[in-house]
Amino acid sequence: MTDRADTQALLRLVTWMSPAFPIGAFSYSGGLEQAAHDGQVTDALGLSRWLRALIAHGSSWNDAVLLAESYRAFGDPSRLDAVREVAEALAGSRERHMETTLQGEAFLTAAAHWPHSVLETLTGVVAYPVAVGAVAGAHRTGLEPALAAYLHATASNLVSVAIRCGVTGQTHGVGVLAALEPVIADVAGLAASSTLDDLGSATILAEISALRHETLHSRLFRS
């Protein structure tokens, strides 16, 4: 790509991953609200450890692998449909399924402002990372930048969740994001060369928190 094309791709990633992009990410915590309620995440240090685990070994890692496969498969409808089905099957709870599929649907709706035939290919239930990966691939944003942007946006949203749950303040929240930069860069690099065989997570407490949130009586978030 030319320098101008690189800039355009960057602008699209910034827009798509912006908190202002209308996918409703602010209403989901991915189980973090439950973890804060249970005293598993109580401060900035605990939040940092939680996010590092998710990115390197948990749901964010799986999302990155799914995004990478979708990015490469955007021009192959049957391959893209296969990863779409895998992504839905990996949603291990009712709220996780709702979180990823509703955000995926909303992302595709908003992405129609950047017309491309891939939007017609993605039918049925589409998980969020699959939607982002396919659209980013169609617009040739670069795989590793798309992965880094996605992971950073996910972490940023969870930092916002932690702030609203009273786990940390804005200043320390920004510090958490700054400290996560090397982790995000490393995982984006690893995910860029991953295959679906690399799917798998080991963040058991996070998965349990996501399940338990379904019965949390007083809540701010939908997951």
PDB file of C-alpha atoms in Angstrom:
ATOM      1  CA  MET A   1       0.000   0.000   0.000  1.00  0.00           C
ATOM      2  CA  THR A   2       1.032   3.588  -0.521  1.00  0.00           C
ATOM      3  CA  ASP A   3       1.488   5.916   2.435  1.00  0.00           C
ATOM      4  CA  ARG A   4      -1.937   7.432   1.716  1.00  0.00           C
ATOM      5  CA  ALA A   5      -3.528   3.990   1.669  1.00  0.00           C
ATOM      6  CA  ASP A   6      -1.788   3.147   4.951  1.00  0.00           C
ATOM      7  CA  THR A   7      -3.229   6.289   6.506  1.00  0.00           C
ATOM      8  CA  GLN A   8      -6.703   5.481   5.214  1.00  0.00           C
ATOM      9  CA  ALA A   9      -6.476   1.964   6.633  1.00  0.00           C
ATOM     10  CA  LEU A  10      -5.367   3.354   9.990  1.00  0.00           C
ATOM     11  CA  LEU A  11      -8.255   5.820  10.024  1.00  0.00           C
ATOM     12  CA  ARG A  12     -10.731   3.034   9.352  1.00  0.00           C
ATOM     13  CA  LEU A  13      -9.359   0.898  12.168  1.00  0.00           C
ATOM     14  CA  VAL A  14      -9.460   3.867  14.546  1.00  0.00           C
ATOM     15  CA  THR A  15     -13.063   4.544  13.565  1.00  0.00           C
ATOM     16  CA  TRP A  16     -14.214   0.922  13.734  1.00  0.00           C
ATOM     17  CA  MET A  17     -12.605   0.378  17.138  1.00  0.00           C
ATOM     18  CA  SER A  18     -13.662   3.739  18.574  1.00  0.00           C
ATOM     19  CA  PRO A  19     -15.993   3.804  21.608  1.00  0.00           C
ATOM     20  CA  ALA A  20     -18.241   5.965  19.404  1.00  0.00           C
ATOM     21  CA  PHE A  21     -18.732   3.165  16.870  1.00  0.00           C
ATOM     22  CA  PRO A  22     -22.304   1.998  17.496  1.00  0.00           C
ATOM     23  CA  ILE A  23     -21.928  -1.612  18.632  1.00  0.00           C
ATOM     24  CA  GLY A  24     -22.971  -1.120  22.264  1.00  0.00           C
ATOM     25  CA  ALA A  25     -19.679  -2.383  23.724  1.00  0.00           C
ATOM     26  CA  PHE A  26     -20.117  -0.097  26.751  1.00  0.00           C
ATOM     27  CA  SER A  27     -23.001  -2.248  27.984  1.00  0.00           C
ATOM     28  CA  TYR A  28     -20.967  -5.466  28.307  1.00  0.00           C
ATOM     29  CA  SER A  29     -18.344  -6.471  30.885  1.00  0.00           C
ATOM     30  CA  GLY A  30     -17.528 -10.020  29.788  1.00  0.00           C
ATOM     31  CA  GLY A  31     -17.923 -11.195  33.382  1.00  0.00           C
ATOM     32  CA  LEU A  32     -15.641  -8.513  34.851  1.00  0.00           C
ATOM     33  CA  GLU A  33     -18.538  -6.989  36.781  1.00  0.00           C
ATOM     34  CA  GLN A  34     -19.059 -10.334  38.514  1.00  0.00           C
ATOM     35  CA  ALA A  35     -15.338 -10.640  39.236  1.00  0.00           C
ATOM     36  CA  ALA A  36     -15.343  -7.189  40.823  1.00  0.00           C
ATOM     37  CA  HIS A  37     -18.467  -8.066  42.811  1.00  0.00           C
ATOM     38  CA  ASP A  38     -16.800 -11.254  44.100  1.00  0.00           C
ATOM     39  CA  GLY A  39     -13.615  -9.420  45.104  1.00  0.00           C
ATOM     40  CA  GLN A  40     -11.452 -11.148  42.487  1.00  0.00           C
ATOM     41  CA  VAL A  41     -10.492  -7.823  40.860  1.00  0.00           C
ATOM     42  CA  THR A  42     -10.179  -5.042  43.410  1.00  0.00           C
ATOM     43  CA  ASP A  43      -7.539  -2.613  42.146  1.00  0.00           C
ATOM     44  CA  ALA A  44      -5.461  -1.576  39.135  1.00  0.00           C
ATOM     45  CA  LEU A  45      -2.910  -4.336  39.692  1.00  0.00           C
ATOM     46  CA  GLY A  46      -5.596  -6.991  39.792  1.00  0.00           C
ATOM     47  CA  LEU A  47      -7.224  -5.501  36.714  1.00  0.00           C
ATOM     48  CA  SER A  48      -3.922  -5.587  34.856  1.00  0.00           C
ATOM     49  CA  ARG A  49      -3.408  -9.256  35.713  1.00  0.00           C
ATOM     50  CA  TRP A  50      -6.967 -10.084  34.683  1.00  0.00           C
ATOM     51  CA  LEU A  51      -6.606  -8.374  31.300  1.00  0.00           C
ATOM     52  CA  ARG A  52      -3.187  -9.882  30.630  1.00  0.00           C
ATOM     53  CA  ALA A  53      -4.616 -13.337  31.224  1.00  0.00           C
ATOM     54  CA  LEU A  54      -7.586 -12.731  28.925  1.00  0.00           C
ATOM     55  CA  ILE A  55      -5.384 -11.388  26.135  1.00  0.00           C
ATOM     56  CA  ALA A  56      -2.699 -14.066  26.305  1.00  0.00           C
ATOM     57  CA  HIS A  57      -4.707 -17.107  27.382  1.00  0.00           C
ATOM     58  CA  GLY A  58      -8.432 -16.358  27.421  1.00  0.00           C
ATOM     59  CA  SER A  59     -11.373 -15.098  25.402  1.00  0.00           C
ATOM     60  CA  SER A  60      -9.406 -12.248  23.843  1.00  0.00           C
ATOM     61  CA  TRP A  61      -6.829 -14.708  22.508  1.00  0.00           C
ATOM     62  CA  ASN A  62      -9.561 -16.815  20.939  1.00  0.00           C
ATOM     63  CA  ASP A  63     -11.127 -13.693  19.456  1.00  0.00           C
ATOM     64  CA  ALA A  64      -7.767 -12.770  17.951  1.00  0.00           C
ATOM     65  CA  VAL A  65      -7.404 -16.216  16.339  1.00  0.00           C
ATOM     66  CA  LEU A  66     -10.944 -15.998  14.954  1.00  0.00           C
ATOM     67  CA  LEU A  67     -10.321 -12.484  13.665  1.00  0.00           C
ATOM     68  CA  ALA A  68      -7.131 -13.598  11.901  1.00  0.00           C
ATOM     69  CA  GLU A  69      -8.849 -16.527  10.200  1.00  0.00           C
ATOM     70  CA  SER A  70     -11.774 -14.315   9.142  1.00  0.00           C
ATOM     71  CA  TYR A  71      -9.367 -11.710   7.778  1.00  0.00           C
ATOM     72  CA  ARG A  72      -7.706 -14.303   5.565  1.00  0.00           C
ATOM     73  CA  ALA A  73     -11.026 -15.906   4.549  1.00  0.00           C
ATOM     74  CA  PHE A  74     -12.977 -12.783   3.572  1.00  0.00           C
ATOM     75  CA  GLY A  75     -12.947 -13.727  -0.127  1.00  0.00           C
ATOM     76  CA  ASP A  76     -13.881 -17.391   0.442  1.00  0.00           C
ATOM     77  CA  PRO A  77     -17.559 -17.675   1.484  1.00  0.00           C
ATOM     78  CA  SER A  78     -17.389 -21.339   2.525  1.00  0.00           C
ATOM     79  CA  ARG A  79     -14.244 -20.825   4.625  1.00  0.00           C
ATOM     80  CA  LEU A  80     -15.727 -17.707   6.176  1.00  0.00           C
ATOM     81  CA  ASP A  81     -18.942 -19.539   6.998  1.00  0.00           C
ATOM     82  CA  ALA A  82     -16.945 -22.286   8.690  1.00  0.00           C
ATOM     83  CA  VAL A  83     -15.139 -19.858  10.996  1.00  0.00           C
ATOM     84  CA  ARG A  84     -18.463 -18.119  11.678  1.00  0.00           C
ATOM     85  CA  GLU A  85     -19.885 -21.409  12.940  1.00  0.00           C
ATOM     86  CA  VAL A  86     -16.817 -22.140  15.085  1.00  0.00           C
ATOM     87  CA  ALA A  87     -16.981 -18.681  16.641  1.00  0.00           C
ATOM     88  CA  GLU A  88     -20.621 -19.098  17.620  1.00  0.00           C
ATOM     89  CA  ALA A  89     -19.941 -22.552  19.070  1.00  0.00           C
ATOM     90  CA  LEU A  90     -17.162 -21.118  21.262  1.00  0.00           C
ATOM     91  CA  ALA A  91     -19.582 -18.763  23.034  1.00  0.00           C
ATOM     92  CA  GLY A  92     -19.755 -20.769  26.238  1.00  0.00           C
ATOM     93  CA  SER A  93     -22.639 -19.041  28.004  1.00  0.00           C
ATOM     94  CA  ARG A  94     -25.892 -17.299  27.189  1.00  0.00           C
ATOM     95  CA  GLU A  95     -24.479 -13.859  27.956  1.00  0.00           C
ATOM     96  CA  ARG A  96     -21.239 -14.482  26.052  1.00  0.00           C
ATOM     97  CA  HIS A  97     -23.292 -15.558  23.036  1.00  0.00           C
ATOM     98  CA  MET A  98     -25.438 -12.446  23.288  1.00  0.00           C
ATOM     99  CA  GLU A  99     -22.408 -10.189  23.740  1.00  0.00           C
ATOM    100  CA  THR A 100     -20.446 -11.390  20.736  1.00  0.00           C
ATOM    101  CA  THR A 101     -23.344 -11.907  18.311  1.00  0.00           C
ATOM    102  CA  LEU A 102     -25.172  -8.649  18.992  1.00  0.00           C
ATOM    103  CA  GLN A 103     -21.937  -6.695  18.672  1.00  0.00           C
ATOM    104  CA  GLY A 104     -21.137  -8.559  15.468  1.00  0.00           C
ATOM    105  CA  GLU A 105     -24.541  -7.713  14.014  1.00  0.00           C
ATOM    106  CA  ALA A 106     -24.210  -4.064  15.034  1.00  0.00           C
ATOM    107  CA  PHE A 107     -20.692  -3.849  13.602  1.00  0.00           C
ATOM    108  CA  LEU A 108     -21.806  -5.147  10.211  1.00  0.00           C
ATOM    109  CA  THR A 109     -24.721  -2.723  10.147  1.00  0.00           C
ATOM    110  CA  ALA A 110     -22.468   0.247  10.858  1.00  0.00           C
ATOM    111  CA  ALA A 111     -19.766  -1.038   8.468  1.00  0.00           C
ATOM    112  CA  ALA A 112     -22.220  -0.629   5.593  1.00  0.00           C
ATOM    113  CA  HIS A 113     -20.928   2.954   5.401  1.00  0.00           C
ATOM    114  CA  TRP A 114     -17.850   1.319   3.828  1.00  0.00           C
ATOM    115  CA  PRO A 115     -19.580  -0.744   1.104  1.00  0.00           C
ATOM    116  CA  HIS A 116     -18.074  -4.090   0.145  1.00  0.00           C
ATOM    117  CA  SER A 117     -19.456  -7.373  -1.139  1.00  0.00           C
ATOM    118  CA  VAL A 118     -18.208  -9.180   1.995  1.00  0.00           C
ATOM    119  CA  LEU A 119     -21.159  -7.682   3.861  1.00  0.00           C
ATOM    120  CA  GLU A 120     -23.478  -9.765   1.682  1.00  0.00           C
ATOM    121  CA  THR A 121     -21.389 -12.891   2.315  1.00  0.00           C
ATOM    122  CA  LEU A 122     -21.725 -12.678   6.100  1.00  0.00           C
ATOM    123  CA  THR A 123     -25.176 -14.084   6.800  1.00  0.00           C
ATOM    124  CA  GLY A 124     -26.686 -15.746   9.827  1.00  0.00           C
ATOM    125  CA  VAL A 125     -25.268 -15.294  13.318  1.00  0.00           C
ATOM    126  CA  VAL A 126     -21.884 -13.540  13.130  1.00  0.00           C
ATOM    127  CA  ALA A 127     -19.622 -13.190  16.172  1.00  0.00           C
ATOM    128  CA  TYR A 128     -17.934  -9.839  16.681  1.00  0.00           C
ATOM    129  CA  PRO A 129     -14.319 -10.888  15.901  1.00  0.00           C
ATOM    130  CA  VAL A 130     -15.477 -12.623  12.718  1.00  0.00           C
ATOM    131  CA  ALA A 131     -17.284  -9.497  11.572  1.00  0.00           C
ATOM    132  CA  VAL A 132     -14.273  -7.291  12.301  1.00  0.00           C
ATOM    133  CA  GLY A 133     -11.812  -9.696  10.699  1.00  0.00           C
ATOM    134  CA  ALA A 134     -13.782 -10.153   7.488  1.00  0.00           C
ATOM    135  CA  VAL A 135     -14.416  -6.440   7.021  1.00  0.00           C
ATOM    136  CA  ALA A 136     -10.812  -5.539   7.844  1.00  0.00           C
ATOM    137  CA  GLY A 137      -9.587  -8.161   5.392  1.00  0.00           C
ATOM    138  CA  ALA A 138     -11.894  -6.875   2.692  1.00  0.00           C
ATOM    139  CA  HIS A 139     -10.520  -3.367   3.148  1.00  0.00           C
ATOM    140  CA  ARG A 140      -6.903  -4.564   3.430  1.00  0.00           C
ATOM    141  CA  THR A 141      -6.121  -2.788   6.678  1.00  0.00           C
ATOM    142  CA  GLY A 142      -3.237  -5.131   7.462  1.00  0.00           C
ATOM    143  CA  LEU A 143      -3.815  -8.142   9.703  1.00  0.00           C
ATOM    144  CA  GLU A 144      -1.489  -7.332  12.586  1.00  0.00           C
ATOM    145  CA  PRO A 145      -2.711  -3.711  12.907  1.00  0.00           C
ATOM    146  CA  ALA A 146      -6.305  -4.958  12.891  1.00  0.00           C
ATOM    147  CA  LEU A 147      -5.510  -7.462  15.644  1.00  0.00           C
ATOM    148  CA  ALA A 148      -3.724  -4.852  17.748  1.00  0.00           C
ATOM    149  CA  ALA A 149      -6.591  -2.393  17.332  1.00  0.00           C
ATOM    150  CA  TYR A 150      -9.174  -5.024  18.277  1.00  0.00           C
ATOM    151  CA  LEU A 151      -7.287  -6.200  21.362  1.00  0.00           C
ATOM    152  CA  HIS A 152      -6.654  -2.627  22.494  1.00  0.00           C
ATOM    153  CA  ALA A 153     -10.321  -1.706  22.045  1.00  0.00           C
ATOM    154  CA  THR A 154     -11.401  -4.747  24.057  1.00  0.00           C
ATOM    155  CA  ALA A 155      -8.970  -3.918  26.861  1.00  0.00           C
ATOM    156  CA  SER A 156     -10.015  -0.265  26.822  1.00  0.00           C
ATOM    157  CA  ASN A 157     -13.649  -1.211  27.197  1.00  0.00           C
ATOM    158  CA  LEU A 158     -12.862  -3.454  30.172  1.00  0.00           C
ATOM    159  CA  VAL A 159     -10.824  -0.697  31.799  1.00  0.00           C
ATOM    160  CA  SER A 160     -13.903   1.504  31.427  1.00  0.00           C
ATOM    161  CA  VAL A 161     -15.974  -1.264  33.033  1.00  0.00           C
ATOM    162  CA  ALA A 162     -13.542  -1.400  35.960  1.00  0.00           C
ATOM    163  CA  ILE A 163     -13.753   2.360  36.423  1.00  0.00           C
ATOM    164  CA  ARG A 164     -17.549   2.261  36.494  1.00  0.00           C
ATOM    165  CA  CYS A 165     -17.436  -0.631  38.975  1.00  0.00           C
ATOM    166  CA  GLY A 166     -15.193   1.402  41.295  1.00  0.00           C
ATOM    167  CA  VAL A 167     -12.214  -0.931  40.888  1.00  0.00           C
ATOM    168  CA  THR A 168      -9.863   1.837  39.787  1.00  0.00           C
ATOM    169  CA  GLY A 169      -9.838   5.471  38.717  1.00  0.00           C
ATOM    170  CA  GLN A 170      -9.187   6.978  35.317  1.00  0.00           C
ATOM    171  CA  THR A 171      -5.520   7.781  35.937  1.00  0.00           C
ATOM    172  CA  HIS A 172      -4.661   4.259  37.049  1.00  0.00           C
ATOM    173  CA  GLY A 173      -6.878   2.884  34.283  1.00  0.00           C
ATOM    174  CA  VAL A 174      -4.802   4.656  31.671  1.00  0.00           C
ATOM    175  CA  GLY A 175      -1.701   3.272  33.368  1.00  0.00           C
ATOM    176  CA  VAL A 176      -3.089  -0.238  32.966  1.00  0.00           C
ATOM    177  CA  LEU A 177      -3.543   0.346  29.233  1.00  0.00           C
ATOM    178  CA  ALA A 178      -0.017   1.730  28.909  1.00  0.00           C
ATOM    179  CA  ALA A 179       1.428  -1.343  30.607  1.00  0.00           C
ATOM    180  CA  LEU A 180      -0.574  -3.646  28.322  1.00  0.00           C
ATOM    181  CA  GLU A 181       1.000  -2.315  25.126  1.00  0.00           C
ATOM    182  CA  PRO A 182       3.788  -4.938  24.928  1.00  0.00           C
ATOM    183  CA  VAL A 183       1.330  -7.748  25.664  1.00  0.00           C
ATOM    184  CA  ILE A 184      -1.074  -6.557  22.969  1.00  0.00           C
ATOM    185  CA  ALA A 185       1.749  -6.196  20.448  1.00  0.00           C
ATOM    186  CA  ASP A 186       3.124  -9.667  21.211  1.00  0.00           C
ATOM    187  CA  VAL A 187      -0.262 -11.369  21.057  1.00  0.00           C
ATOM    188  CA  ALA A 188      -1.200  -9.555  17.843  1.00  0.00           C
ATOM    189  CA  GLY A 189       1.999 -10.867  16.294  1.00  0.00           C
ATOM    190  CA  LEU A 190       1.327 -14.419  17.457  1.00  0.00           C
ATOM    191  CA  ALA A 191      -2.302 -14.351  16.350  1.00  0.00           C
ATOM    192  CA  ALA A 192      -1.347 -13.062  12.904  1.00  0.00           C
ATOM    193  CA  SER A 193       0.347 -16.390  12.182  1.00  0.00           C
ATOM    194  CA  SER A 194      -2.199 -18.551  14.044  1.00  0.00           C
ATOM    195  CA  THR A 195      -4.676 -21.088  12.707  1.00  0.00           C
ATOM    196  CA  LEU A 196      -7.909 -22.413  14.179  1.00  0.00           C
ATOM    197  CA  ASP A 197      -5.824 -25.200  15.720  1.00  0.00           C
ATOM    198  CA  ASP A 198      -4.479 -22.558  18.123  1.00  0.00           C
ATOM    199  CA  LEU A 199      -7.884 -21.903  19.670  1.00  0.00           C
ATOM    200  CA  GLY A 200      -8.103 -22.624  23.383  1.00  0.00           C
ATOM    201  CA  SER A 201      -8.267 -20.832  26.705  1.00  0.00           C
ATOM    202  CA  ALA A 202      -7.153 -21.422  30.273  1.00  0.00           C
ATOM    203  CA  THR A 203      -8.829 -18.559  32.152  1.00  0.00           C
ATOM    204  CA  ILE A 204     -11.197 -20.659  34.219  1.00  0.00           C
ATOM    205  CA  LEU A 205     -12.073 -17.990  36.791  1.00  0.00           C
ATOM    206  CA  ALA A 206     -13.014 -15.545  34.022  1.00  0.00           C
ATOM    207  CA  GLU A 207     -15.242 -18.162  32.396  1.00  0.00           C
ATOM    208  CA  ILE A 208     -16.933 -18.901  35.717  1.00  0.00           C
ATOM    209  CA  SER A 209     -17.460 -15.183  36.332  1.00  0.00           C
ATOM    210  CA  ALA A 210     -19.089 -14.840  32.926  1.00  0.00           C
ATOM    211  CA  LEU A 211     -21.433 -17.724  33.755  1.00  0.00           C
ATOM    212  CA  ARG A 212     -22.267 -16.476  37.259  1.00  0.00           C
ATOM    213  CA  HIS A 213     -23.081 -12.994  36.001  1.00  0.00           C
ATOM    214  CA  GLU A 214     -26.275 -14.396  34.501  1.00  0.00           C
ATOM    215  CA  THR A 215     -27.726 -14.576  38.032  1.00  0.00           C
ATOM    216  CA  LEU A 216     -26.185 -11.390  39.465  1.00  0.00           C
ATOM    217  CA  HIS A 217     -29.138  -9.545  40.990  1.00  0.00           C
ATOM    218  CA  SER A 218     -28.017  -5.907  40.836  1.00  0.00           C
ATOM    219  CA  ARG A 219     -25.980  -5.085  37.754  1.00  0.00           C
ATOM    220  CA  LEU A 220     -24.722  -2.296  35.511  1.00  0.00           C
ATOM    221  CA  PHE A 221     -23.843  -4.460  32.514  1.00  0.00           C
ATOM    222  CA  ARG A 222     -25.536  -7.040  30.288  1.00  0.00           C
ATOM    223  CA  SER A 223     -22.706  -9.577  30.640  1.00  0.00           C
TER     224      SER A 223
END
